[in-house]
Coordinates of C-alpha atoms in Angstrom, one line a residue:
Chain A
X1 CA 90.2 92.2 124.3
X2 CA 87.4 93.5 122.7
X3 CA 85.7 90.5 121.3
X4 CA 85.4 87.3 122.5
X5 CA 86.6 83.8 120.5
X6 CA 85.6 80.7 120.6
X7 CA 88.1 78.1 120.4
X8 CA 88.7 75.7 117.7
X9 CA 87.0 78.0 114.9
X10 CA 89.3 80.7 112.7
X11 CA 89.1 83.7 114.0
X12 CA 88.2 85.0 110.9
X13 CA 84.8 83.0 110.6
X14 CA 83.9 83.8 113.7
X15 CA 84.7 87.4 112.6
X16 CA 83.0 87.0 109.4
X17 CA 79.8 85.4 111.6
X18 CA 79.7 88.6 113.8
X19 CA 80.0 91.1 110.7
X20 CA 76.9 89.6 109.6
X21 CA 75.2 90.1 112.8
X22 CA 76.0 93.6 112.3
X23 CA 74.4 94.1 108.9
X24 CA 71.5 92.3 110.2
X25 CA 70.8 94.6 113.1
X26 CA 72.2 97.6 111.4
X27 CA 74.9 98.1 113.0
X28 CA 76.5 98.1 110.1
X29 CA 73.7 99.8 107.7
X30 CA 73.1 98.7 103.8
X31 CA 75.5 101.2 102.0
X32 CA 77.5 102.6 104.7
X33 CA 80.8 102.5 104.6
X34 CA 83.4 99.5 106.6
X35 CA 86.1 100.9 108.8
X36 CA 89.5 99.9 107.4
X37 CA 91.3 96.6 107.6
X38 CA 93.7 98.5 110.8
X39 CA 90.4 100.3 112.2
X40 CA 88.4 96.6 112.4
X41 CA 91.5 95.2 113.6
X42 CA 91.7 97.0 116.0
X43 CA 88.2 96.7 117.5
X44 CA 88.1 93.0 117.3
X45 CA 91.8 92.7 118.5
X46 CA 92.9 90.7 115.9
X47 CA 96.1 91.3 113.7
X48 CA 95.1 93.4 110.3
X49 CA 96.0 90.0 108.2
X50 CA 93.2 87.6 109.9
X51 CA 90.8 90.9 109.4
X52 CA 91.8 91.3 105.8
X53 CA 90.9 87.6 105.2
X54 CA 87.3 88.2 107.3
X55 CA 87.0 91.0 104.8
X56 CA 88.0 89.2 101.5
X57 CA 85.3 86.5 102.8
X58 CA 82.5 89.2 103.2
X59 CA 82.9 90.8 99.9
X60 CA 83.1 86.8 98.3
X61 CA 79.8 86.2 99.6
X62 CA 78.6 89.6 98.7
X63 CA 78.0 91.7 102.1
X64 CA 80.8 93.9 101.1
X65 CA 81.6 95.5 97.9
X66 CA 84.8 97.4 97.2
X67 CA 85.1 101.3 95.6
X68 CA 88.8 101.4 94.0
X69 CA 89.7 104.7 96.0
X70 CA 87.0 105.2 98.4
X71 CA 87.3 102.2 100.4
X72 CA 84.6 99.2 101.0
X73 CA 80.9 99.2 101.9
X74 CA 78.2 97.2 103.1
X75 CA 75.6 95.9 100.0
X76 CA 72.7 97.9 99.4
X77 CA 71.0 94.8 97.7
X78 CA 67.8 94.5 99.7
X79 CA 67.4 90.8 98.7
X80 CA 70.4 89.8 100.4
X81 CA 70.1 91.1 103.3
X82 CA 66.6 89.9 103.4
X83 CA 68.0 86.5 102.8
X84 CA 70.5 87.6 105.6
X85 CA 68.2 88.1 108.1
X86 CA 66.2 85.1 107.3
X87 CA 69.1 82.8 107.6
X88 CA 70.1 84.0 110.8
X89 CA 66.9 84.1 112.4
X90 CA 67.0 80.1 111.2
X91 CA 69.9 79.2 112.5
X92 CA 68.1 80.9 116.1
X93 CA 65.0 79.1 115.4
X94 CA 66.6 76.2 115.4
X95 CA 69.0 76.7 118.2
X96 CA 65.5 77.0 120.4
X97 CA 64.1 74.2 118.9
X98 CA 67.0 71.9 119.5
X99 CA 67.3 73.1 123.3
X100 CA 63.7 72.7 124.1
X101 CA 63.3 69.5 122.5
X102 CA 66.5 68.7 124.3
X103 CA 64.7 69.6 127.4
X104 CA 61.4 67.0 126.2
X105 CA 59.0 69.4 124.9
X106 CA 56.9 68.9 121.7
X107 CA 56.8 71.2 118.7
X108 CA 53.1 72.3 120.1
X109 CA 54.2 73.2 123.1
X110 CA 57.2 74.7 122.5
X111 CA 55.2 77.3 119.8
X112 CA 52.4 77.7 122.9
X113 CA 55.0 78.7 124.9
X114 CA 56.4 80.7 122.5
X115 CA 53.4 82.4 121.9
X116 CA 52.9 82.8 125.4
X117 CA 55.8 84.4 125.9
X118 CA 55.5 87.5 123.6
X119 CA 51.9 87.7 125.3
X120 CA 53.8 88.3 128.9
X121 CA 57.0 89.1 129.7
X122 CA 58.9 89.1 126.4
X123 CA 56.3 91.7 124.8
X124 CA 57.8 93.7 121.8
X125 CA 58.2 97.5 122.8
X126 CA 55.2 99.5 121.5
X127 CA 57.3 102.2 120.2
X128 CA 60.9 103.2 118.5
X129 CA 61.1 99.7 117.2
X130 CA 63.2 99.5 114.3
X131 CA 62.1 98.3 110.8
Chain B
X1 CA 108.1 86.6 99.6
X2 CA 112.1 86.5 100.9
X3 CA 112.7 85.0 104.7
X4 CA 112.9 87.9 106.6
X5 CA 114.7 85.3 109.2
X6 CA 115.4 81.6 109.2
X7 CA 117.1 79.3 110.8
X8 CA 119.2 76.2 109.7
X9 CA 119.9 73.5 112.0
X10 CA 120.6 76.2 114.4
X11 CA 121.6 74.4 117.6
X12 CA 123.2 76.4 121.0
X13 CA 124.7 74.6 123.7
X14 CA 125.2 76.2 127.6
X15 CA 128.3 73.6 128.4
X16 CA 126.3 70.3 128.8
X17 CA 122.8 72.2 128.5
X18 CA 121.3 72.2 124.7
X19 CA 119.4 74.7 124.6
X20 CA 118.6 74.9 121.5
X21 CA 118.7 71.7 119.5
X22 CA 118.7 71.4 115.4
X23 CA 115.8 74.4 114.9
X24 CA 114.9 75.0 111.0
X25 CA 112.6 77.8 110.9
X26 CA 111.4 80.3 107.3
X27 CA 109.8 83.3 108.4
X28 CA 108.5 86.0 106.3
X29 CA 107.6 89.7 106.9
X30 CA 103.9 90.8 107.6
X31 CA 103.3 88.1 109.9
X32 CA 102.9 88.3 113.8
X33 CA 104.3 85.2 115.2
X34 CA 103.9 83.7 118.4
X35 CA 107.3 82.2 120.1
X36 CA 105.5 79.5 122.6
X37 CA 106.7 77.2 125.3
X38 CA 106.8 76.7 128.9
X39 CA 109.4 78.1 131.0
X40 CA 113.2 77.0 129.9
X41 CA 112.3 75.4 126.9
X42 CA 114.3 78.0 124.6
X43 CA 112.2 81.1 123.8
X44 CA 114.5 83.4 125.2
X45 CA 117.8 81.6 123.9
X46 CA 116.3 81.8 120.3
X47 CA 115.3 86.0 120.5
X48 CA 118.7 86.4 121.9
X49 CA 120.6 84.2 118.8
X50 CA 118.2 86.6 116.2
X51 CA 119.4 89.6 118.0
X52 CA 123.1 88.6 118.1
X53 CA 123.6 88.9 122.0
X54 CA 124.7 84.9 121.7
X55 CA 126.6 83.0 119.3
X56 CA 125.3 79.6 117.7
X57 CA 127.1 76.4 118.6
X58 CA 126.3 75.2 115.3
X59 CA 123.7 75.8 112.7
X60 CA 123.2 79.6 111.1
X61 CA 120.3 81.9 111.8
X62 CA 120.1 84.3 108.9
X63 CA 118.6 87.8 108.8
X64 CA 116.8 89.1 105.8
X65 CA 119.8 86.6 104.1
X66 CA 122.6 87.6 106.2
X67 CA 124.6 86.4 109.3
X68 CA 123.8 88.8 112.4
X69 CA 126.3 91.4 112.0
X70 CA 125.7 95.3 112.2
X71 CA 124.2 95.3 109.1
X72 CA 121.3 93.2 110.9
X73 CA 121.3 95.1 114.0
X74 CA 119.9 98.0 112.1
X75 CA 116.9 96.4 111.0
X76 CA 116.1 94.5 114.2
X77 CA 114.2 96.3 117.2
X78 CA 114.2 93.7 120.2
X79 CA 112.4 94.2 123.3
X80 CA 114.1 92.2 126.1
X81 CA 112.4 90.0 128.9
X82 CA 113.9 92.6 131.6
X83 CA 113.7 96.1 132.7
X84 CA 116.3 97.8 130.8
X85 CA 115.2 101.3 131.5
X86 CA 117.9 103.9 133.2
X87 CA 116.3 105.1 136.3
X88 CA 118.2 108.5 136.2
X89 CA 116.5 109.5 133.5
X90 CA 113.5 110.8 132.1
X91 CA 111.2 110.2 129.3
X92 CA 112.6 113.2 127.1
X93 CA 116.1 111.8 128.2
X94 CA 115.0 108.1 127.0
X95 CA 114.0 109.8 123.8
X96 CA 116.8 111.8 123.2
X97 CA 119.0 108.5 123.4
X98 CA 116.6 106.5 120.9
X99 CA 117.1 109.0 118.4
X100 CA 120.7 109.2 118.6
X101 CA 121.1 105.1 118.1
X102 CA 118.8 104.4 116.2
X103 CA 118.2 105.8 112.7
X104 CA 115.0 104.6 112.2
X105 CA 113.6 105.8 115.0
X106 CA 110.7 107.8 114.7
X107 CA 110.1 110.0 117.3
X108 CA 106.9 111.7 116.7
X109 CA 105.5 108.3 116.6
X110 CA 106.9 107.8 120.3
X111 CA 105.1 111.2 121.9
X112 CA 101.9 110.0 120.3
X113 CA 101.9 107.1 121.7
X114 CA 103.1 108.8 125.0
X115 CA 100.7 111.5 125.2
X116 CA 97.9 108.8 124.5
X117 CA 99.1 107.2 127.6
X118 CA 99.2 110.1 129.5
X119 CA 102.7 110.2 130.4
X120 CA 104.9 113.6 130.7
X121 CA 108.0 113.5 128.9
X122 CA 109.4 115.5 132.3
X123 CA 108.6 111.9 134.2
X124 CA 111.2 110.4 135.5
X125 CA 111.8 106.6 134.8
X126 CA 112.3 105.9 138.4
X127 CA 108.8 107.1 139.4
X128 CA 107.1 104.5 136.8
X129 CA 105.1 101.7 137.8
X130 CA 105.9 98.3 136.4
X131 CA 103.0 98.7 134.2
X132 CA 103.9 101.5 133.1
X133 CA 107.6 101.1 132.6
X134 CA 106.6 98.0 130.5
X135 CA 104.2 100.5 127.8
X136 CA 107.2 103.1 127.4
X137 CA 109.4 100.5 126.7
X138 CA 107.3 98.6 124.2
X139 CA 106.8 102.4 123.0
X140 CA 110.4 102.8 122.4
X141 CA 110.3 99.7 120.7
X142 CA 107.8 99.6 118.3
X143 CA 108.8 103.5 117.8
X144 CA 111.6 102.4 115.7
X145 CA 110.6 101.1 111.7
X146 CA 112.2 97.7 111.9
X147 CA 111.6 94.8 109.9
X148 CA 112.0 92.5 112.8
X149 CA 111.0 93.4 116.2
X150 CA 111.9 90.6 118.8
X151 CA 109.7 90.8 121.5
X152 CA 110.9 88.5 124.9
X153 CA 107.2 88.5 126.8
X154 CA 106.2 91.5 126.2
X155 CA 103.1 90.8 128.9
X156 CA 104.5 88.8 131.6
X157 CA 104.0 90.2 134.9
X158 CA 101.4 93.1 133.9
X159 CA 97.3 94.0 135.0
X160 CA 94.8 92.9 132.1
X161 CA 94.4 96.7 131.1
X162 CA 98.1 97.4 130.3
X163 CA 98.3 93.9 128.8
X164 CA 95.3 94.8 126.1
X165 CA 97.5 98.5 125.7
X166 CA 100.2 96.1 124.6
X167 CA 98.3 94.0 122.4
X168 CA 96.7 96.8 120.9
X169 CA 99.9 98.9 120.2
X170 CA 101.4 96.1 118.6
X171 CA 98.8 95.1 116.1
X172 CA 98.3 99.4 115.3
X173 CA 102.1 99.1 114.8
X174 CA 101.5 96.5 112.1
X175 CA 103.7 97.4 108.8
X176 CA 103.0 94.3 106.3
X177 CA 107.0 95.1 105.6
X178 CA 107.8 93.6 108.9
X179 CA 107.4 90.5 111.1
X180 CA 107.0 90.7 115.0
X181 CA 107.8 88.0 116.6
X182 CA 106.6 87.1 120.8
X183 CA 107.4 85.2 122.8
X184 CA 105.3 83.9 125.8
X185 CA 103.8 81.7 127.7
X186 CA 100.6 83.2 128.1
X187 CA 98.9 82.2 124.9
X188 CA 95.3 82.8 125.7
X189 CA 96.1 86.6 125.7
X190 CA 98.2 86.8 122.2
X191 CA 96.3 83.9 120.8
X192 CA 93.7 86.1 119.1
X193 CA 96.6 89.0 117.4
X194 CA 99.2 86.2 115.9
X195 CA 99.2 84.6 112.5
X196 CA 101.4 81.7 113.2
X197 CA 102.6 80.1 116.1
X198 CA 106.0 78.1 117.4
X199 CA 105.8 75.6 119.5
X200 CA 109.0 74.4 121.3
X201 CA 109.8 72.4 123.6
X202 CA 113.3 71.6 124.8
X203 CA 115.0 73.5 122.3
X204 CA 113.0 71.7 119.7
X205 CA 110.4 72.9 117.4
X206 CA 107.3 71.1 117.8
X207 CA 104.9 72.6 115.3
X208 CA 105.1 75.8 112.9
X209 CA 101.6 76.8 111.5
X210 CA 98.8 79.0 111.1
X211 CA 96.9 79.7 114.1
X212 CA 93.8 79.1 112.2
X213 CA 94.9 75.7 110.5
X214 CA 96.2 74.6 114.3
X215 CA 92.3 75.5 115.3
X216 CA 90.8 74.0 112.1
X217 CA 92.5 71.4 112.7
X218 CA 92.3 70.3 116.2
X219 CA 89.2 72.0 117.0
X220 CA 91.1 73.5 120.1
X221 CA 91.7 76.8 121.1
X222 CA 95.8 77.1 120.6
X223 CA 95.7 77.3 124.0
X224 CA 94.4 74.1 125.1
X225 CA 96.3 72.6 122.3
X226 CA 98.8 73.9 123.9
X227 CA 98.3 72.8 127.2
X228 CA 97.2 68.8 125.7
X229 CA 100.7 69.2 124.3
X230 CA 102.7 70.0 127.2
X231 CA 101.0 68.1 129.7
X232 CA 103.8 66.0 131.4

């Protein structure tokens, strides 16, 4: 269905994991308001109890913050989703890191590369580049 | 939270064949729960115990705390494994005999669903695909506000597309009152929308859990637990 699983991890983790994705690229934004338990359900095609428990997660670590009547939305606290970002963007970091030392390159020249990279074909887009 | 259905040493014999062998099973409502083993190992013979279509040999299998009796009946919606559709009939037709057997049946329910799926209510049954004959009567099904809802592989035989309609219809059906029980073999597709799973094998039960402890736990996909498990 609509999202894709990896086996031998709860679903609701891996839920939780791509939520926070979402906040980080602003696909969910800081303040906006989460789609019900049966909407999210629904999207991930999951049954409404593992989404409720993805959801409970979120709001214990502090992405999500209930409104009694109005439903649930994503934290407006700019530190944590500065600390967000940062954490994911380590966990990448070190994901490249891991394969290119797997593949024998130092630390040197897999930042050269790197560099290189962004010079060439992986340049940023000049313009509607989101911040 | 009450067993919505258990079982207690529930055992059904075909002449010399056990089919079911000594099964103790608590299940509660608001749970999805996935009824899984390879061919002949007892799905079917279980679903048709719960919906009182067979008698136990020995043992008891108890609905919401009673024996299967009419009182049951009225809270159970099963979906058999074969076509039972009438194919002189059309969808009004189909709808008009839902209503008039089944109290809780909830018709406007039933037309939204149908009109989401495009289908005329003027259709007639015998003009249906497979496919398509498989989403009205899942439709019919999940119209009615059950507590149980016995569903005998609800997927088998259908294209990827109508198999994600059914998997989607169910979990929008959810009512946290209720517990939906499936059985199949194809576990990769439902794997993802249950909250516990059966395994059986020979009429026995094999493991009862959480899907998530089962993949916590093994570091599998239920799956290819599932497969490791049944490898002969």
């Amino acid at each position: 269905m609509a999202w894709n699983y990896k086996p031998g991890v709860p679903i609701y983790q891996q839920i939780v994991s791509i939520m926070k994705a979402g906040i980080a690229s602003g696909t969910y934004p800081a303040g906006s308001r989460v789609p019900t338990v049966r909407e999210m359900a629904l999207e991930a095609g999951v049954n409404p109890n593992t989404m409720q428990r993805a959801f409970a997660e979120m709001e214990r670590e502090g992405y999500f913050y209930s409104v009694r009547t109005s439903g649930r939305y994503v934290t407006e606290d700019t530190e944590k989703l500065k600390d967000l970002r940062k954490s994911l963007s380590q966990a990448h970091i070190g994901e490249l890191f891991r394969q290119l030392r797997g593949l024998g390159m130092k630390d040197e020249e897999i930042l050269t590369a790197v560099r290189e990279w962004t010079e060439t074909e992986g340049r940023e887009p000049a313009a509607g580049r989101k911040e | 939270m009450s067993n919505i259905l258990e079982c207690r040493n529930l055992t059904k014999k075909f002449g010399p064949v056990t089919a079911l062998d000594s099964v103790n099973l608590e299940l509660v409502p608001g749970r999805i729960v996935g009824l899984l083993g390879p061919n002949g190992s007892g799905k079917t013979t279980m679903i048709k115990l719960a919906a009182r279509l067979l008698q136990p040999t020995s043992g008891e299998i108890l609905i919401d705390g009673m024996a299967p009796g009419a009182e049951s009946k009225e809270i159970i919606s099963y979906l058999p494994d074969r076509d039972f559709l009438p194919d002189y009939m059309n969808v009004e037709g189909l709808l008009g005999f839902y209503q008039d057997f089944y109290e809780d049946f909830d018709r406007e329910r039933a037309v939204g669903m149908l009109e989401n799926l495009g289908i005329d209510l003027s259709m007639g049954l015998k003009k249906m695909s497979k496919g398509t004959r498989e989403k009205v009567q899942l439709i019919l099904t999940m119209s009615r506000r059950a507590r149980i809802y016995l569903l005998d592989e609800p997927i088998a035989g259908v294209d990827p597309a109508a198999r994600d309609y059914i998997l989607r219809t169910i979990i929008s059906n959810y009512d946290e009152e209720a517990m939906v029980l499936i059985s199949t073999h194809l576990i990769s597709d439902v794997e993802s929308i249950l909250d516990e799973a059966i395994f059986i094998r020979e009429g026995r039960v094999l493991l009862f859990d959480s899907c998530d402890a089962i993949r916590e736990r093994t570091g599998k996909s239920l799956d290819t637990y599932f497969r490791e498990t049944f490898a002969y």
